[in-house]
């Protein structure tokens, strides 16, 4: 991987983590005895977080520590001013002792915040934590409470594992929220085939995410292609790479609809041009300014985007599958790099879900239809064979017309097992394995303008999390989560089931982890309860991190199979009820309202 690909592609500095060492401000021996131990706590947290976290673009996470311990409102104000100048987007207060809560807490309304109250008996850090939680809750400023399970001795500079885990989970989710704020979602086109998720709900983007919405008609692609508003040198390099690495797959179209070899050659040139243009529209390209296109060179500062495609585009031009698959992958002709977030059919809500997953895992995401639930009986009837292992209770067929990232093949590895990794961990050999596992089949008949679809089968054995944000009238956004695994099924079963949908599209066989309760009592119920035709699939079981991020943004979670002991939300959530966390989540989000209202 080239270090040149570790960079911030967007306008604005990466958010930093602010560390606030709070202290008992009483002089004459009390404060003086605590200065070093309190500041050392802050330094230890900063070192731990900087060592364990990176931004999704590969840049290091920076921590900013207050200039002094915070014993009163003046020092709190000085710290707030420093954090604002430094671009702090996440705040963590640490203390081993009692402090004056109202004078020392962080009152910035839009910055996710947490407090680690040291569990020690010499000085009551836990007492401050409880009092500060109460102050935050009374003021309507949610705060995450971090309190170690085991008592430590005063001056113990270690951070217990349970505290580290909560600090990392909070910080990663907080950085995700802060990274999204102020960026754009770019709609390339409008509503595809009547899908409601394509509607760019500006109140959702502005009030819940702090984002702005940008819109570009798909005719802009035509203008840039016909007038050559793209880097010609890069186009030649990209086309050469594509010819060498993207082999064509089977063509299932009837003879009278098959495109000629000359048409396919033109299609390849068009889809490569589309890829360059979509990227330039998202983040800009200084090369365009050298060509005399200063406005186009700026881009739209889009951290996520979506391409409508169907049907106005695809009835006449090649489809967007190559563009979407390559951009959302962790590599292209420029090498291994951070994946882009580009949603098929301009599904704005799936794009946001993909963005959440990317910022929490640092890895590429799989865009897919939640296409079919196959029961064991149905599989036996259709194929004559039985599902076994993890698949024995039924499987969910995740597939779409071919826009899934190539990372979704599962040909990267962690500890010898299939994985989807942050781009800085991916090797050149793994890139080649992903490319070799993918065939590019000519698009099927309802893509009248031609194009190509990614055809691959995801390897089983990956822990994954399926997620989706939905908008509900009168309720607002809600998040669905289903942790589970990709599974391998016998090839003879796959071939029959895949043929019934489309053999030229990427397939991921998914099995949710069942809890025996509610919608997770069986696989069918998970499929039946899913709120949309689309989902995003992330590597790893990240349900708890998604719940933490959702609580920061005040988005309730309507279904999940995450163990209750792994759920980490602001302390005020317990005031809305402890017997049923799902109901309490709804009440808390409704009462607090959107983060940026």
XYZ file of C-alpha atoms in Angstrom, residues 11-475:
465
model
C -12.525 19.367 3.127
C -11.998 19.893 6.846
C -9.547 18.492 9.370
C -10.134 15.128 10.991
C -11.864 15.449 14.369
C -9.711 15.059 17.456
C -10.434 13.576 20.875
C -10.317 16.068 23.723
C -9.172 14.771 27.119
C -10.357 16.764 30.153
C -8.618 16.022 33.486
C -11.105 17.168 36.148
C -9.889 17.834 39.686
C -11.012 18.921 43.133
C -10.282 22.636 42.921
C -9.768 23.266 46.626
C -6.263 24.537 47.278
C -4.146 24.153 50.359
C -3.160 20.529 49.823
C -6.162 18.843 48.189
C -5.724 19.974 44.588
C -1.961 19.916 44.867
C -1.987 16.260 45.908
C -4.080 15.307 42.888
C -2.459 17.305 40.067
C 0.011 14.675 38.878
C -2.239 11.629 39.233
C -5.105 13.375 37.419
C -2.976 14.631 34.544
C -1.336 11.219 34.277
C -4.800 9.671 33.876
C -5.445 12.010 30.958
C -2.089 11.200 29.368
C -2.659 7.457 29.765
C -6.073 7.666 28.068
C -4.656 9.774 25.235
C -1.820 7.307 24.679
C -4.143 4.296 24.778
C -6.617 5.760 22.293
C -3.938 7.029 19.910
C -2.312 3.596 19.938
C -5.516 1.674 19.280
C -7.480 3.851 16.863
C -7.133 5.178 13.353
C -9.519 7.155 11.220
C -11.147 5.226 8.376
C -8.821 7.030 5.954
C -5.784 5.576 7.726
C -4.688 8.802 9.437
C -3.760 8.576 13.130
C -6.276 9.661 15.740
C -4.988 12.696 17.632
C -5.803 13.512 21.240
C -5.727 17.009 22.712
C -5.238 17.296 26.472
C -6.358 20.350 28.438
C -3.503 22.678 29.375
C -4.330 22.341 33.068
C -6.507 20.204 35.259
C -10.052 21.541 35.393
C -11.024 22.552 38.894
C -13.629 25.182 38.089
C -15.562 27.019 35.455
C -12.692 29.253 34.310
C -10.489 26.289 33.486
C -13.448 24.530 31.879
C -13.940 27.555 29.631
C -10.236 27.712 28.800
C -10.327 24.039 27.827
C -13.460 24.500 25.701
C -11.754 27.349 23.842
C -8.643 25.238 23.252
C -10.733 22.314 22.013
C -12.646 24.541 19.610
C -9.419 25.901 18.135
C -7.963 22.397 17.856
C -10.996 20.863 16.131
C -12.004 18.499 18.919
C -15.084 16.461 18.026
C -15.204 14.020 20.952
C -14.762 14.773 24.658
C -13.609 12.478 27.489
C -13.371 13.698 31.083
C -11.198 11.713 33.517
C -10.833 12.056 37.249
C -9.690 10.058 40.303
C -11.446 12.301 42.810
C -14.415 14.394 43.749
C -14.815 17.575 41.673
C -17.521 20.235 41.462
C -19.759 18.855 38.683
C -21.562 21.959 37.462
C -18.267 23.826 37.274
C -16.226 21.128 35.532
C -18.481 19.231 33.108
C -18.350 19.686 29.335
C -21.448 21.622 28.246
C -20.831 21.626 24.473
C -24.216 20.457 23.146
C -23.089 18.777 19.906
C -19.940 16.964 21.026
C -20.324 13.332 22.171
C -18.970 13.131 25.696
C -17.946 10.542 28.272
C -16.605 10.526 31.826
C -14.242 7.967 33.312
C -14.554 8.111 37.091
C -11.676 6.192 38.662
C -12.838 3.328 40.889
C -10.694 3.976 43.944
C -11.429 4.350 47.656
C -8.810 6.951 48.611
C -10.649 9.701 46.722
C -14.277 9.404 45.518
C -13.909 9.511 41.728
C -17.041 7.386 41.475
C -18.969 9.926 43.534
C -18.019 12.664 41.084
C -19.012 10.405 38.198
C -22.480 9.885 39.667
C -22.936 13.574 40.450
C -21.662 14.629 37.030
C -23.993 12.140 35.341
C -26.863 13.682 37.264
C -25.819 17.179 36.216
C -25.565 16.169 32.558
C -28.958 14.480 32.668
C -30.623 17.424 34.395
C -29.249 19.753 31.719
C -30.228 17.490 28.812
C -26.611 16.842 27.839
C -26.253 13.031 27.517
C -22.957 11.595 28.718
C -21.502 8.095 28.629
C -20.538 6.840 32.080
C -17.371 4.724 32.405
C -16.659 3.069 35.732
C -14.285 0.151 36.181
C -15.610 -3.031 37.738
C -12.675 -3.491 40.136
C -11.256 -1.111 42.726
C -7.811 0.294 41.945
C -5.232 1.938 44.172
C -4.702 5.678 43.935
C -1.846 6.346 41.557
C -2.346 3.115 39.602
C -1.567 4.269 36.082
C -3.072 1.265 34.324
C -6.389 1.314 32.486
C -8.406 -1.862 33.204
C -9.537 -3.886 30.185
C -13.229 -3.174 30.775
C -12.522 0.558 30.932
C -10.347 0.395 27.809
C -13.082 -1.385 25.887
C -15.650 1.263 26.765
C -13.283 4.130 26.042
C -12.458 2.684 22.612
C -16.089 1.911 21.761
C -17.188 5.393 22.789
C -14.313 7.138 21.023
C -14.702 5.248 17.734
C -18.432 5.952 17.607
C -17.900 9.565 18.627
C -15.297 10.065 15.905
C -17.744 8.576 13.385
C -20.416 11.091 14.396
C -17.924 13.951 14.298
C -16.510 12.874 10.916
C -19.967 12.918 9.334
C -20.881 16.362 10.618
C -20.497 19.147 8.062
C -20.015 16.789 5.111
C -22.351 16.242 2.163
C -24.527 13.487 0.799
C -24.535 13.695 -3.004
C -27.566 12.444 -4.929
C -26.491 11.514 -8.452
C -29.947 11.513 -9.957
C -33.163 11.145 -8.017
C -35.575 8.340 -7.093
C -34.893 4.951 -8.632
C -37.877 2.762 -9.507
C -40.114 4.260 -6.834
C -37.876 3.254 -3.888
C -38.701 5.530 -0.947
C -35.190 5.239 0.491
C -33.993 7.285 -2.491
C -35.805 10.353 -1.199
C -33.156 12.591 0.319
C -34.932 13.614 3.520
C -33.146 16.855 4.311
C -34.484 17.117 7.858
C -32.997 13.709 8.635
C -29.601 14.538 7.153
C -29.430 17.992 8.739
C -30.940 17.369 12.172
C -29.697 13.856 12.917
C -26.380 13.769 11.058
C -25.377 17.417 10.725
C -24.939 16.942 6.968
C -25.948 18.952 3.936
C -27.534 17.549 0.770
C -26.175 18.074 -2.717
C -27.870 17.125 -5.991
C -26.508 16.476 -9.483
C -28.598 15.357 -12.447
C -27.312 12.256 -14.219
C -26.936 14.298 -17.414
C -23.773 15.673 -15.793
C -22.172 12.307 -16.545
C -23.068 12.744 -20.227
C -21.678 16.279 -20.299
C -18.385 15.244 -18.746
C -18.024 12.173 -20.960
C -18.789 14.029 -24.183
C -16.633 17.052 -23.330
C -13.777 15.045 -21.861
C -14.018 16.514 -18.367
C -11.943 13.837 -16.679
C -8.259 12.977 -16.389
C -7.399 11.404 -19.747
C -4.133 9.950 -18.508
C -5.829 8.303 -15.569
C -8.567 7.013 -17.855
C -6.018 5.231 -20.053
C -4.325 3.758 -17.005
C -7.673 2.726 -15.486
C -8.869 1.128 -18.725
C -5.627 -0.845 -19.052
C -5.920 -2.066 -15.440
C -9.544 -3.015 -15.994
C -8.758 -5.049 -19.113
C -5.995 -6.865 -17.248
C -7.895 -7.547 -14.023
C -11.632 -7.653 -14.769
C -12.386 -10.738 -16.799
C -15.789 -11.144 -18.406
C -18.182 -13.766 -17.087
C -21.102 -15.600 -18.596
C -23.676 -13.840 -20.769
C -27.152 -15.137 -19.945
C -29.037 -12.853 -22.324
C -30.911 -14.357 -25.266
C -29.070 -14.099 -28.555
C -31.106 -11.196 -29.892
C -30.244 -9.095 -26.808
C -26.556 -9.912 -26.571
C -24.287 -6.980 -27.240
C -21.641 -7.210 -29.931
C -17.949 -7.266 -29.098
C -17.639 -3.685 -30.359
C -20.498 -2.623 -28.090
C -18.841 -4.312 -25.132
C -15.593 -2.489 -25.824
C -17.486 0.785 -25.770
C -19.334 -0.251 -22.621
C -16.043 -0.867 -20.799
C -14.796 2.577 -21.774
C -18.039 4.157 -20.607
C -18.167 2.453 -17.204
C -14.549 3.389 -16.496
C -15.313 7.001 -17.404
C -18.362 6.897 -15.129
C -16.186 5.711 -12.251
C -13.763 8.610 -12.643
C -16.587 11.103 -12.973
C -18.520 9.868 -9.923
C -15.384 10.092 -7.785
C -14.615 13.587 -9.084
C -18.174 14.685 -8.335
C -17.823 13.422 -4.771
C -14.420 14.769 -3.769
C -13.182 16.893 -6.668
C -9.971 16.551 -8.677
C -7.244 19.232 -8.997
C -6.372 17.839 -12.439
C -9.628 19.307 -13.742
C -8.528 22.794 -12.717
C -5.369 22.345 -14.793
C -7.666 21.525 -17.709
C -9.617 24.762 -17.225
C -12.530 23.355 -15.228
C -12.092 25.112 -11.904
C -15.652 24.661 -10.715
C -15.729 20.960 -11.483
C -12.358 20.500 -9.753
C -13.877 21.332 -6.363
C -16.366 18.470 -6.091
C -19.157 18.380 -3.503
C -17.252 17.338 -0.365
C -19.399 14.206 -0.300
C -18.577 11.621 2.344
C -21.301 9.468 0.785
C -23.290 9.435 -2.444
C -25.808 7.413 -4.426
C -26.391 6.805 -8.129
C -29.982 6.515 -9.351
C -29.238 4.570 -12.521
C -32.508 2.797 -13.073
C -34.274 3.451 -15.207
C -33.613 6.757 -16.911
C -29.884 6.016 -17.198
C -29.836 2.255 -17.657
C -32.474 2.246 -20.400
C -29.922 4.004 -22.591
C -26.429 3.855 -21.014
C -24.398 1.061 -19.380
C -25.410 0.438 -15.783
C -23.539 1.750 -12.747
C -22.519 -1.605 -11.283
C -18.819 -1.383 -12.212
C -18.628 2.183 -10.932
C -20.325 1.287 -7.653
C -18.398 -1.946 -7.114
C -14.977 -0.444 -7.795
C -15.503 2.745 -5.813
C -16.844 0.889 -2.775
C -13.922 -1.552 -2.889
C -10.613 -0.904 -1.102
C -8.542 -0.825 -4.295
C -8.475 0.218 -7.930
C -5.919 1.206 -10.577
C -4.401 3.698 -8.124
C -3.618 0.968 -5.622
C -5.020 0.057 -2.233
C -6.977 2.937 -0.721
C -9.937 3.840 1.469
C -13.241 2.673 -0.039
C -15.830 5.237 -1.049
C -19.428 5.057 0.094
C -21.612 4.964 -3.031
C -25.098 3.533 -2.793
C -26.839 1.694 -5.597
C -30.147 3.158 -6.815
C -29.393 6.296 -4.785
C -30.753 4.615 -1.664
C -29.820 7.448 0.677
C -30.686 5.511 3.826
C -28.585 2.509 2.856
C -25.743 4.893 2.043
C -25.907 6.293 5.569
C -25.942 2.762 6.987
C -22.926 1.869 4.837
C -21.222 5.036 6.072
C -21.829 4.081 9.693
C -20.390 0.613 9.072
C -17.368 1.959 7.228
C -16.469 4.526 9.890
C -16.842 1.964 12.683
C -14.895 -0.862 10.994
C -12.603 1.128 8.665
C -13.404 -1.507 6.020
C -15.510 -1.749 2.858
C -19.218 -2.590 3.040
C -21.459 -4.895 1.011
C -24.564 -3.311 -0.527
C -27.245 -5.933 -1.104
C -30.900 -6.672 -1.548
C -32.414 -8.686 1.262
C -33.675 -10.908 -1.502
C -35.022 -14.256 -0.283
C -35.441 -16.414 2.795
C -34.806 -20.049 1.943
C -36.282 -22.414 4.526
C -34.753 -25.881 4.970
C -37.932 -27.395 3.520
C -37.908 -25.127 0.480
C -34.259 -25.913 -0.198
C -34.950 -29.636 0.098
C -37.925 -29.359 -2.261
C -36.070 -27.375 -4.923
C -32.640 -29.028 -4.768
C -33.250 -32.413 -3.210
C -30.502 -31.674 -0.678
C -30.468 -30.563 2.939
C -28.830 -27.558 4.554
C -26.384 -28.351 7.351
C -24.196 -26.597 9.900
C -24.905 -22.909 10.500
C -27.275 -22.979 7.524
C -29.452 -25.780 8.898
C -32.239 -23.431 10.075
C -32.459 -21.588 6.763
C -30.520 -18.892 4.930
C -31.066 -15.379 3.641
C -29.949 -14.651 0.086
C -28.242 -11.244 -0.036
C -27.702 -10.159 -3.634
C -28.203 -7.264 -6.014
C -27.529 -6.573 -9.659
C -23.776 -6.470 -9.132
C -22.671 -3.327 -7.261
C -21.204 -5.052 -4.171
C -17.619 -4.202 -3.219
C -15.037 -6.765 -4.271
C -13.901 -6.987 -0.648
C -17.176 -8.843 -0.210
C -15.698 -11.908 -1.880
C -14.106 -12.687 1.490
C -10.706 -13.329 -0.108
C -8.880 -11.226 2.439
C -7.856 -13.030 5.608
C -7.449 -12.492 9.335
C -5.875 -15.267 11.354
C -6.229 -17.494 8.296
C -9.987 -16.928 8.021
C -12.018 -14.937 5.427
C -12.305 -11.254 6.276
C -12.897 -7.708 5.070
C -10.096 -5.521 6.400
C -9.124 -1.846 6.710
C -7.282 -0.937 3.537
C -3.952 -0.458 5.302
C -3.995 -4.146 6.308
C -4.762 -5.452 2.799
C -1.925 -7.004 0.788
C -1.386 -6.893 -2.963
C -1.921 -10.648 -3.053
C -5.315 -10.271 -1.366
C -6.293 -7.688 -3.969
C -5.484 -10.161 -6.705
C -7.465 -12.891 -4.942
C -10.527 -10.614 -4.768
C -10.180 -9.759 -8.452
C -9.703 -13.393 -9.484
C -12.801 -14.395 -7.513
C -14.923 -11.886 -9.458
C -16.265 -12.254 -12.987
C -17.829 -9.326 -14.828
C -20.883 -10.627 -16.638
C -22.735 -8.616 -19.274
C -25.758 -6.984 -17.674
C -29.089 -8.784 -18.004
C -31.909 -7.840 -20.320
C -33.633 -5.163 -18.244
C -30.422 -3.111 -18.330
C -31.130 -2.055 -21.901
C -28.040 0.126 -22.117
C -25.649 -2.707 -21.323
C -22.886 -2.725 -18.733
C -21.442 -5.388 -16.449
C -22.268 -6.962 -13.093
C -19.948 -8.341 -10.431
C -20.441 -12.079 -10.212
C -18.986 -13.702 -7.123
C -19.854 -15.876 -4.153
C -18.888 -14.637 -0.689
C -16.869 -17.135 1.299
C -18.555 -18.475 4.407
C -17.178 -18.168 7.903
C -17.106 -14.390 8.235
C -18.742 -12.803 11.292
C -20.853 -9.996 9.836
C -23.491 -7.477 10.851
C -26.470 -6.663 8.648
C -27.918 -3.207 9.265
C -30.360 -0.703 7.840
C -31.785 2.721 8.731
C -35.446 3.301 7.917
C -37.563 6.441 8.151
C -41.040 6.152 9.655
C -43.622 8.934 9.499
C -44.218 10.374 12.945
C -41.316 8.433 14.430
